[in-house]
Amino acid sequence: MIAKERDELSEFYQASFPLDFETVSYNIAPTNLVPIVVEREIDSVPSREIHPARFGLIPAWAKDVGNTPLFNARIETVLEKPSFKDSALKKRCVIPASGYFEWDKDKNPLFVYAEPFISFAGIYSFWRDPSKAATDPSRWVLSCSILTKTASPALSEIHDRSPVFLSEDGIEAWISPDYETTDELLMALGQESDLVAEELSYHLVSKEVGNVRNNHPGLIAEIAF
């Protein structure tokens, strides 16, 4: 979820907003739009931008959007799975968040967070909607997935999997467009993620978060065990 306005995102990630879209949401579900940070070169100069993307990757070769959103991509197999491998090689992004919700082994919802942001390692794809005309700008759908891994010791009591977290220094390396992803890079990324996880905080929140129709600041408020 994102509890920050555009200006805060732009300043922290040193990125511009080419499009006007709402960033604040306290309960993001698959297929919702989320901001992603991407980098490309313009006249040999790196340029960072923040774009709205569908949460749930649509492979470029897909015939339709599909019924099962691909919102998580396992780091262990992302370079092998047909749905993810093309994006994983070069279409890397950061998916920023104020935090995320996770259910512990007793089915209690927790809010896991950091200030000012958690940066998830993500991948993205552009999919062309075949039902729309070639002149229709909305024919291109930008979508994304978050990489996941075995949970670090710091988070393993909550759940056996977690998102892959980027350090502030790791952001630039991850979204640089001038190389292809390797297994060695992903291994190093997982190790970095474990270090970032040690700095995260979490607390119990209301079970209201289980219904995506609920979307308000109270969802991230701490409640007593």
PDB file of C-alpha atoms in Angstrom:
ATOM      1  CA  MET A   1       0.000   0.000   0.000  1.00  0.00           C
ATOM      2  CA  ILE A   2       1.030   3.607  -0.591  1.00  0.00           C
ATOM      3  CA  ALA A   3       0.325   6.273   2.009  1.00  0.00           C
ATOM      4  CA  LYS A   4       2.466   8.911   0.299  1.00  0.00           C
ATOM      5  CA  GLU A   5       1.664  11.599  -2.241  1.00  0.00           C
ATOM      6  CA  ARG A   6       3.323  12.050  -5.626  1.00  0.00           C
ATOM      7  CA  ASP A   7       5.791  14.691  -4.430  1.00  0.00           C
ATOM      8  CA  GLU A   8       7.227  12.370  -1.786  1.00  0.00           C
ATOM      9  CA  LEU A   9       7.619   9.539  -4.286  1.00  0.00           C
ATOM     10  CA  SER A  10       9.223  11.836  -6.841  1.00  0.00           C
ATOM     11  CA  GLU A  11      11.706  13.267  -4.337  1.00  0.00           C
ATOM     12  CA  PHE A  12      12.749   9.945  -2.779  1.00  0.00           C
ATOM     13  CA  TYR A  13      13.212   8.089  -6.073  1.00  0.00           C
ATOM     14  CA  GLN A  14      14.452  11.146  -8.002  1.00  0.00           C
ATOM     15  CA  ALA A  15      11.908  10.387 -10.714  1.00  0.00           C
ATOM     16  CA  SER A  16       9.339  12.330 -12.735  1.00  0.00           C
ATOM     17  CA  PHE A  17       5.654  11.631 -13.351  1.00  0.00           C
ATOM     18  CA  PRO A  18       4.887  11.730 -17.101  1.00  0.00           C
ATOM     19  CA  LEU A  19       1.218  10.929 -16.365  1.00  0.00           C
ATOM     20  CA  ASP A  20      -1.198  12.281 -13.760  1.00  0.00           C
ATOM     21  CA  PHE A  21      -2.539   9.459 -11.592  1.00  0.00           C
ATOM     22  CA  GLU A  22      -3.500   8.827  -7.972  1.00  0.00           C
ATOM     23  CA  THR A  23      -0.784   7.169  -5.890  1.00  0.00           C
ATOM     24  CA  VAL A  24      -2.371   6.894  -2.435  1.00  0.00           C
ATOM     25  CA  SER A  25      -4.114   3.609  -1.619  1.00  0.00           C
ATOM     26  CA  TYR A  26      -4.310   1.771   1.698  1.00  0.00           C
ATOM     27  CA  ASN A  27      -5.438  -1.599   0.353  1.00  0.00           C
ATOM     28  CA  ILE A  28      -4.058  -2.605  -3.050  1.00  0.00           C
ATOM     29  CA  ALA A  29      -5.373  -5.754  -4.691  1.00  0.00           C
ATOM     30  CA  PRO A  30      -4.233  -7.660  -7.788  1.00  0.00           C
ATOM     31  CA  THR A  31      -5.248  -5.869 -11.037  1.00  0.00           C
ATOM     32  CA  ASN A  32      -5.259  -2.463  -9.263  1.00  0.00           C
ATOM     33  CA  LEU A  33      -2.915   0.204 -10.579  1.00  0.00           C
ATOM     34  CA  VAL A  34       0.322   0.743  -8.660  1.00  0.00           C
ATOM     35  CA  PRO A  35       3.222   3.134  -9.275  1.00  0.00           C
ATOM     36  CA  ILE A  36       6.423   1.642 -10.637  1.00  0.00           C
ATOM     37  CA  VAL A  37       9.815   3.318 -11.023  1.00  0.00           C
ATOM     38  CA  VAL A  38      11.632   2.615 -14.294  1.00  0.00           C
ATOM     39  CA  GLU A  39      14.791   3.952 -15.868  1.00  0.00           C
ATOM     40  CA  ARG A  40      15.654   4.465 -19.510  1.00  0.00           C
ATOM     41  CA  GLU A  41      18.293   6.369 -21.436  1.00  0.00           C
ATOM     42  CA  ILE A  42      17.377   9.534 -23.306  1.00  0.00           C
ATOM     43  CA  ASP A  43      20.242  10.828 -25.457  1.00  0.00           C
ATOM     44  CA  SER A  44      22.600   8.621 -23.417  1.00  0.00           C
ATOM     45  CA  VAL A  45      21.419  10.229 -20.168  1.00  0.00           C
ATOM     46  CA  PRO A  46      19.625   8.006 -17.577  1.00  0.00           C
ATOM     47  CA  SER A  47      16.090   9.197 -16.850  1.00  0.00           C
ATOM     48  CA  ARG A  48      13.822   7.851 -14.109  1.00  0.00           C
ATOM     49  CA  GLU A  49      10.047   7.928 -14.418  1.00  0.00           C
ATOM     50  CA  ILE A  50       7.101   6.755 -12.327  1.00  0.00           C
ATOM     51  CA  HIS A  51       4.245   5.139 -14.247  1.00  0.00           C
ATOM     52  CA  PRO A  52       0.954   3.479 -13.289  1.00  0.00           C
ATOM     53  CA  ALA A  53       1.019  -0.275 -13.879  1.00  0.00           C
ATOM     54  CA  ARG A  54      -1.505  -3.059 -13.466  1.00  0.00           C
ATOM     55  CA  PHE A  55      -0.551  -5.174 -10.449  1.00  0.00           C
ATOM     56  CA  GLY A  56      -0.375  -8.615 -12.021  1.00  0.00           C
ATOM     57  CA  LEU A  57       1.942  -9.135 -14.963  1.00  0.00           C
ATOM     58  CA  ILE A  58       0.525  -9.874 -18.407  1.00  0.00           C
ATOM     59  CA  PRO A  59       3.189 -11.567 -20.578  1.00  0.00           C
ATOM     60  CA  ALA A  60       3.718  -9.842 -23.913  1.00  0.00           C
ATOM     61  CA  TRP A  61       2.698 -13.037 -25.741  1.00  0.00           C
ATOM     62  CA  ALA A  62      -0.594 -13.522 -23.832  1.00  0.00           C
ATOM     63  CA  LYS A  63      -3.793 -13.603 -25.908  1.00  0.00           C
ATOM     64  CA  ASP A  64      -5.786 -11.946 -23.113  1.00  0.00           C
ATOM     65  CA  VAL A  65      -5.303 -10.596 -19.593  1.00  0.00           C
ATOM     66  CA  GLY A  66      -6.019 -13.996 -18.047  1.00  0.00           C
ATOM     67  CA  ASN A  67      -8.057 -14.929 -14.999  1.00  0.00           C
ATOM     68  CA  THR A  68      -5.176 -15.423 -12.557  1.00  0.00           C
ATOM     69  CA  PRO A  69      -3.119 -12.266 -12.003  1.00  0.00           C
ATOM     70  CA  LEU A  70       0.616 -12.976 -11.896  1.00  0.00           C
ATOM     71  CA  PHE A  71       1.378 -10.565  -9.064  1.00  0.00           C
ATOM     72  CA  ASN A  72       4.210 -12.591  -7.480  1.00  0.00           C
ATOM     73  CA  ALA A  73       7.267 -13.961  -9.302  1.00  0.00           C
ATOM     74  CA  ARG A  74       9.526 -16.380  -7.415  1.00  0.00           C
ATOM     75  CA  ILE A  75      13.140 -15.271  -7.548  1.00  0.00           C
ATOM     76  CA  GLU A  76      14.207 -18.919  -7.702  1.00  0.00           C
ATOM     77  CA  THR A  77      12.462 -19.525 -11.051  1.00  0.00           C
ATOM     78  CA  VAL A  78      11.828 -16.081 -12.560  1.00  0.00           C
ATOM     79  CA  LEU A  79      14.452 -16.622 -15.286  1.00  0.00           C
ATOM     80  CA  GLU A  80      12.903 -19.963 -16.231  1.00  0.00           C
ATOM     81  CA  LYS A  81       9.132 -19.513 -16.159  1.00  0.00           C
ATOM     82  CA  PRO A  82       7.718 -18.578 -19.591  1.00  0.00           C
ATOM     83  CA  SER A  83       5.399 -15.989 -18.032  1.00  0.00           C
ATOM     84  CA  PHE A  84       8.248 -14.064 -16.436  1.00  0.00           C
ATOM     85  CA  LYS A  85      11.599 -14.757 -18.094  1.00  0.00           C
ATOM     86  CA  ASP A  86      11.426 -12.175 -20.894  1.00  0.00           C
ATOM     87  CA  SER A  87      10.570  -9.414 -18.419  1.00  0.00           C
ATOM     88  CA  ALA A  88      13.069 -10.648 -15.835  1.00  0.00           C
ATOM     89  CA  LEU A  89      16.005 -10.321 -18.222  1.00  0.00           C
ATOM     90  CA  LYS A  90      15.800  -6.548 -18.747  1.00  0.00           C
ATOM     91  CA  LYS A  91      12.433  -5.093 -17.745  1.00  0.00           C
ATOM     92  CA  ARG A  92      13.270  -4.434 -14.105  1.00  0.00           C
ATOM     93  CA  CYS A  93      11.463  -1.873 -11.949  1.00  0.00           C
ATOM     94  CA  VAL A  94      11.009  -0.720  -8.388  1.00  0.00           C
ATOM     95  CA  ILE A  95       7.546  -1.025  -6.869  1.00  0.00           C
ATOM     96  CA  PRO A  96       7.434   1.486  -4.006  1.00  0.00           C
ATOM     97  CA  ALA A  97       5.283   1.026  -0.924  1.00  0.00           C
ATOM     98  CA  SER A  98       4.790   2.488   2.512  1.00  0.00           C
ATOM     99  CA  GLY A  99       4.421  -1.109   3.655  1.00  0.00           C
ATOM    100  CA  TYR A 100       2.492  -4.272   2.981  1.00  0.00           C
ATOM    101  CA  PHE A 101       0.040  -6.577   4.729  1.00  0.00           C
ATOM    102  CA  GLU A 102       0.906 -10.150   5.627  1.00  0.00           C
ATOM    103  CA  TRP A 103      -1.053 -12.765   7.540  1.00  0.00           C
ATOM    104  CA  ASP A 104       0.847 -14.685  10.206  1.00  0.00           C
ATOM    105  CA  LYS A 105       0.505 -18.390  10.978  1.00  0.00           C
ATOM    106  CA  ASP A 106      -2.467 -17.646  13.258  1.00  0.00           C
ATOM    107  CA  LYS A 107      -4.187 -15.761  10.407  1.00  0.00           C
ATOM    108  CA  ASN A 108      -3.680 -12.370  12.057  1.00  0.00           C
ATOM    109  CA  PRO A 109      -3.010  -9.494   9.627  1.00  0.00           C
ATOM    110  CA  LEU A 110       0.203  -7.554  10.177  1.00  0.00           C
ATOM    111  CA  PHE A 111       1.434  -4.337   8.620  1.00  0.00           C
ATOM    112  CA  VAL A 112       5.112  -4.573   7.653  1.00  0.00           C
ATOM    113  CA  TYR A 113       6.668  -1.181   6.985  1.00  0.00           C
ATOM    114  CA  ALA A 114       9.645   1.181   6.839  1.00  0.00           C
ATOM    115  CA  GLU A 115      10.112   4.933   6.556  1.00  0.00           C
ATOM    116  CA  PRO A 116       9.841   6.567   4.160  1.00  0.00           C
ATOM    117  CA  PHE A 117       9.368   3.649   1.756  1.00  0.00           C
ATOM    118  CA  ILE A 118       9.888  -0.039   1.178  1.00  0.00           C
ATOM    119  CA  SER A 119      11.262  -0.659  -2.311  1.00  0.00           C
ATOM    120  CA  PHE A 120      10.196  -3.973  -3.835  1.00  0.00           C
ATOM    121  CA  ALA A 121      12.214  -5.498  -6.674  1.00  0.00           C
ATOM    122  CA  GLY A 122       9.795  -5.846  -9.566  1.00  0.00           C
ATOM    123  CA  ILE A 123       9.540  -6.708 -13.239  1.00  0.00           C
ATOM    124  CA  TYR A 124       7.204  -5.268 -15.847  1.00  0.00           C
ATOM    125  CA  SER A 125       5.751  -5.963 -19.262  1.00  0.00           C
ATOM    126  CA  PHE A 126       3.945  -4.144 -22.064  1.00  0.00           C
ATOM    127  CA  TRP A 127       1.004  -6.092 -23.492  1.00  0.00           C
ATOM    128  CA  ARG A 128      -0.898  -5.076 -26.600  1.00  0.00           C
ATOM    129  CA  ASP A 129      -4.658  -5.534 -26.401  1.00  0.00           C
ATOM    130  CA  PRO A 130      -5.614  -7.182 -29.716  1.00  0.00           C
ATOM    131  CA  SER A 131      -9.215  -6.025 -29.400  1.00  0.00           C
ATOM    132  CA  LYS A 132      -8.204  -2.360 -29.772  1.00  0.00           C
ATOM    133  CA  ALA A 133      -7.230  -0.446 -32.878  1.00  0.00           C
ATOM    134  CA  ALA A 134      -3.581   0.184 -33.690  1.00  0.00           C
ATOM    135  CA  THR A 135      -4.254   3.933 -33.359  1.00  0.00           C
ATOM    136  CA  ASP A 136      -5.775   3.605 -29.860  1.00  0.00           C
ATOM    137  CA  PRO A 137      -3.163   4.651 -27.258  1.00  0.00           C
ATOM    138  CA  SER A 138      -4.906   2.543 -24.613  1.00  0.00           C
ATOM    139  CA  ARG A 139      -4.072  -0.630 -26.570  1.00  0.00           C
ATOM    140  CA  TRP A 140      -0.847  -0.920 -24.559  1.00  0.00           C
ATOM    141  CA  VAL A 141      -1.213  -2.200 -20.991  1.00  0.00           C
ATOM    142  CA  LEU A 142       1.716  -1.800 -18.599  1.00  0.00           C
ATOM    143  CA  SER A 143       1.752  -4.466 -15.877  1.00  0.00           C
ATOM    144  CA  CYS A 144       4.101  -5.640 -13.138  1.00  0.00           C
ATOM    145  CA  SER A 145       4.935  -8.339 -10.600  1.00  0.00           C
ATOM    146  CA  ILE A 146       6.863  -8.308  -7.326  1.00  0.00           C
ATOM    147  CA  LEU A 147       9.745 -10.737  -6.881  1.00  0.00           C
ATOM    148  CA  THR A 148       9.421 -13.012  -3.840  1.00  0.00           C
ATOM    149  CA  LYS A 149      11.833 -15.267  -1.955  1.00  0.00           C
ATOM    150  CA  THR A 150      12.110 -17.484   1.072  1.00  0.00           C
ATOM    151  CA  ALA A 151      11.576 -15.224   4.073  1.00  0.00           C
ATOM    152  CA  SER A 152      14.636 -13.965   5.920  1.00  0.00           C
ATOM    153  CA  PRO A 153      15.145 -14.900   9.587  1.00  0.00           C
ATOM    154  CA  ALA A 154      13.798 -11.455  10.490  1.00  0.00           C
ATOM    155  CA  LEU A 155      10.411 -12.219   8.892  1.00  0.00           C
ATOM    156  CA  SER A 156      10.183 -16.014   8.923  1.00  0.00           C
ATOM    157  CA  GLU A 157       7.970 -16.035  12.036  1.00  0.00           C
ATOM    158  CA  ILE A 158       5.333 -14.155  10.051  1.00  0.00           C
ATOM    159  CA  HIS A 159       5.360 -16.131   6.793  1.00  0.00           C
ATOM    160  CA  ASP A 160       7.634 -18.498   4.900  1.00  0.00           C
ATOM    161  CA  ARG A 161       7.822 -16.156   1.853  1.00  0.00           C
ATOM    162  CA  SER A 162       8.363 -12.417   1.526  1.00  0.00           C
ATOM    163  CA  PRO A 163       8.826  -9.805  -1.177  1.00  0.00           C
ATOM    164  CA  VAL A 164      12.373  -9.085  -2.342  1.00  0.00           C
ATOM    165  CA  PHE A 165      13.464  -5.766  -0.837  1.00  0.00           C
ATOM    166  CA  LEU A 166      15.929  -3.301  -2.352  1.00  0.00           C
ATOM    167  CA  SER A 167      18.291  -1.113  -0.362  1.00  0.00           C
ATOM    168  CA  GLU A 168      18.585   2.538  -1.359  1.00  0.00           C
ATOM    169  CA  ASP A 169      21.955   1.767  -2.944  1.00  0.00           C
ATOM    170  CA  GLY A 170      20.536  -1.282  -4.691  1.00  0.00           C
ATOM    171  CA  ILE A 171      17.771   0.629  -6.458  1.00  0.00           C
ATOM    172  CA  GLU A 172      20.067   2.170  -9.052  1.00  0.00           C
ATOM    173  CA  ALA A 173      21.732  -1.139  -9.876  1.00  0.00           C
ATOM    174  CA  TRP A 174      18.423  -3.005 -10.191  1.00  0.00           C
ATOM    175  CA  ILE A 175      16.677  -0.617 -12.591  1.00  0.00           C
ATOM    176  CA  SER A 176      19.694   0.211 -14.750  1.00  0.00           C
ATOM    177  CA  PRO A 177      18.678  -0.737 -18.324  1.00  0.00           C
ATOM    178  CA  ASP A 178      22.152  -1.619 -19.618  1.00  0.00           C
ATOM    179  CA  TYR A 179      22.514  -5.282 -18.632  1.00  0.00           C
ATOM    180  CA  GLU A 180      20.638  -8.589 -18.493  1.00  0.00           C
ATOM    181  CA  THR A 181      19.662 -10.263 -15.239  1.00  0.00           C
ATOM    182  CA  THR A 182      21.669 -13.334 -14.218  1.00  0.00           C
ATOM    183  CA  ASP A 183      21.277 -16.044 -11.595  1.00  0.00           C
ATOM    184  CA  GLU A 184      24.299 -14.573  -9.799  1.00  0.00           C
ATOM    185  CA  LEU A 185      22.627 -11.175  -9.627  1.00  0.00           C
ATOM    186  CA  LEU A 186      19.447 -12.691  -8.212  1.00  0.00           C
ATOM    187  CA  MET A 187      21.434 -14.539  -5.561  1.00  0.00           C
ATOM    188  CA  ALA A 188      23.107 -11.285  -4.490  1.00  0.00           C
ATOM    189  CA  LEU A 189      19.724  -9.555  -4.572  1.00  0.00           C
ATOM    190  CA  GLY A 190      18.305 -12.132  -2.172  1.00  0.00           C
ATOM    191  CA  GLN A 191      21.163 -11.580   0.249  1.00  0.00           C
ATOM    192  CA  GLU A 192      20.675  -7.821   0.113  1.00  0.00           C
ATOM    193  CA  SER A 193      16.956  -8.306   0.719  1.00  0.00           C
ATOM    194  CA  ASP A 194      17.662 -10.190   3.951  1.00  0.00           C
ATOM    195  CA  LEU A 195      19.719  -7.247   5.230  1.00  0.00           C
ATOM    196  CA  VAL A 196      16.941  -4.784   4.397  1.00  0.00           C
ATOM    197  CA  ALA A 197      14.402  -7.036   6.157  1.00  0.00           C
ATOM    198  CA  GLU A 198      16.299  -6.649   9.423  1.00  0.00           C
ATOM    199  CA  GLU A 199      15.406  -2.949   9.407  1.00  0.00           C
ATOM    200  CA  LEU A 200      11.661  -3.421   8.886  1.00  0.00           C
ATOM    201  CA  SER A 201       9.017  -3.040  11.585  1.00  0.00           C
ATOM    202  CA  TYR A 202       5.603  -4.633  11.861  1.00  0.00           C
ATOM    203  CA  HIS A 203       2.482  -4.571  14.028  1.00  0.00           C
ATOM    204  CA  LEU A 204      -0.962  -6.124  14.223  1.00  0.00           C
ATOM    205  CA  VAL A 205      -3.785  -4.412  12.316  1.00  0.00           C
ATOM    206  CA  SER A 206      -7.528  -4.816  11.879  1.00  0.00           C
ATOM    207  CA  LYS A 207      -8.947  -7.751   9.941  1.00  0.00           C
ATOM    208  CA  GLU A 208     -10.723  -5.144   7.830  1.00  0.00           C
ATOM    209  CA  VAL A 209      -7.725  -5.361   5.498  1.00  0.00           C
ATOM    210  CA  GLY A 210      -9.036  -8.723   4.320  1.00  0.00           C
ATOM    211  CA  ASN A 211     -11.746  -6.944   2.319  1.00  0.00           C
ATOM    212  CA  VAL A 212     -10.309  -4.872  -0.543  1.00  0.00           C
ATOM    213  CA  ARG A 213     -13.400  -2.644  -0.481  1.00  0.00           C
ATOM    214  CA  ASN A 214     -11.980  -1.185   2.735  1.00  0.00           C
ATOM    215  CA  ASN A 215      -9.454   1.516   1.883  1.00  0.00           C
ATOM    216  CA  HIS A 216      -8.686   4.112   4.562  1.00  0.00           C
ATOM    217  CA  PRO A 217      -5.796   5.181   6.834  1.00  0.00           C
ATOM    218  CA  GLY A 218      -7.180   3.225   9.786  1.00  0.00           C
ATOM    219  CA  LEU A 219      -6.149  -0.017   8.098  1.00  0.00           C
ATOM    220  CA  ILE A 220      -2.513   0.563   9.011  1.00  0.00           C
ATOM    221  CA  ALA A 221      -3.177   1.619  12.614  1.00  0.00           C
ATOM    222  CA  GLU A 222      -1.691  -0.668  15.273  1.00  0.00           C
ATOM    223  CA  ILE A 223      -4.105  -2.640  17.438  1.00  0.00           C
ATOM    224  CA  ALA A 224      -3.337  -4.593  20.604  1.00  0.00           C
ATOM    225  CA  PHE A 225      -2.641  -8.320  20.515  1.00  0.00           C
TER     226      PHE A 225
END
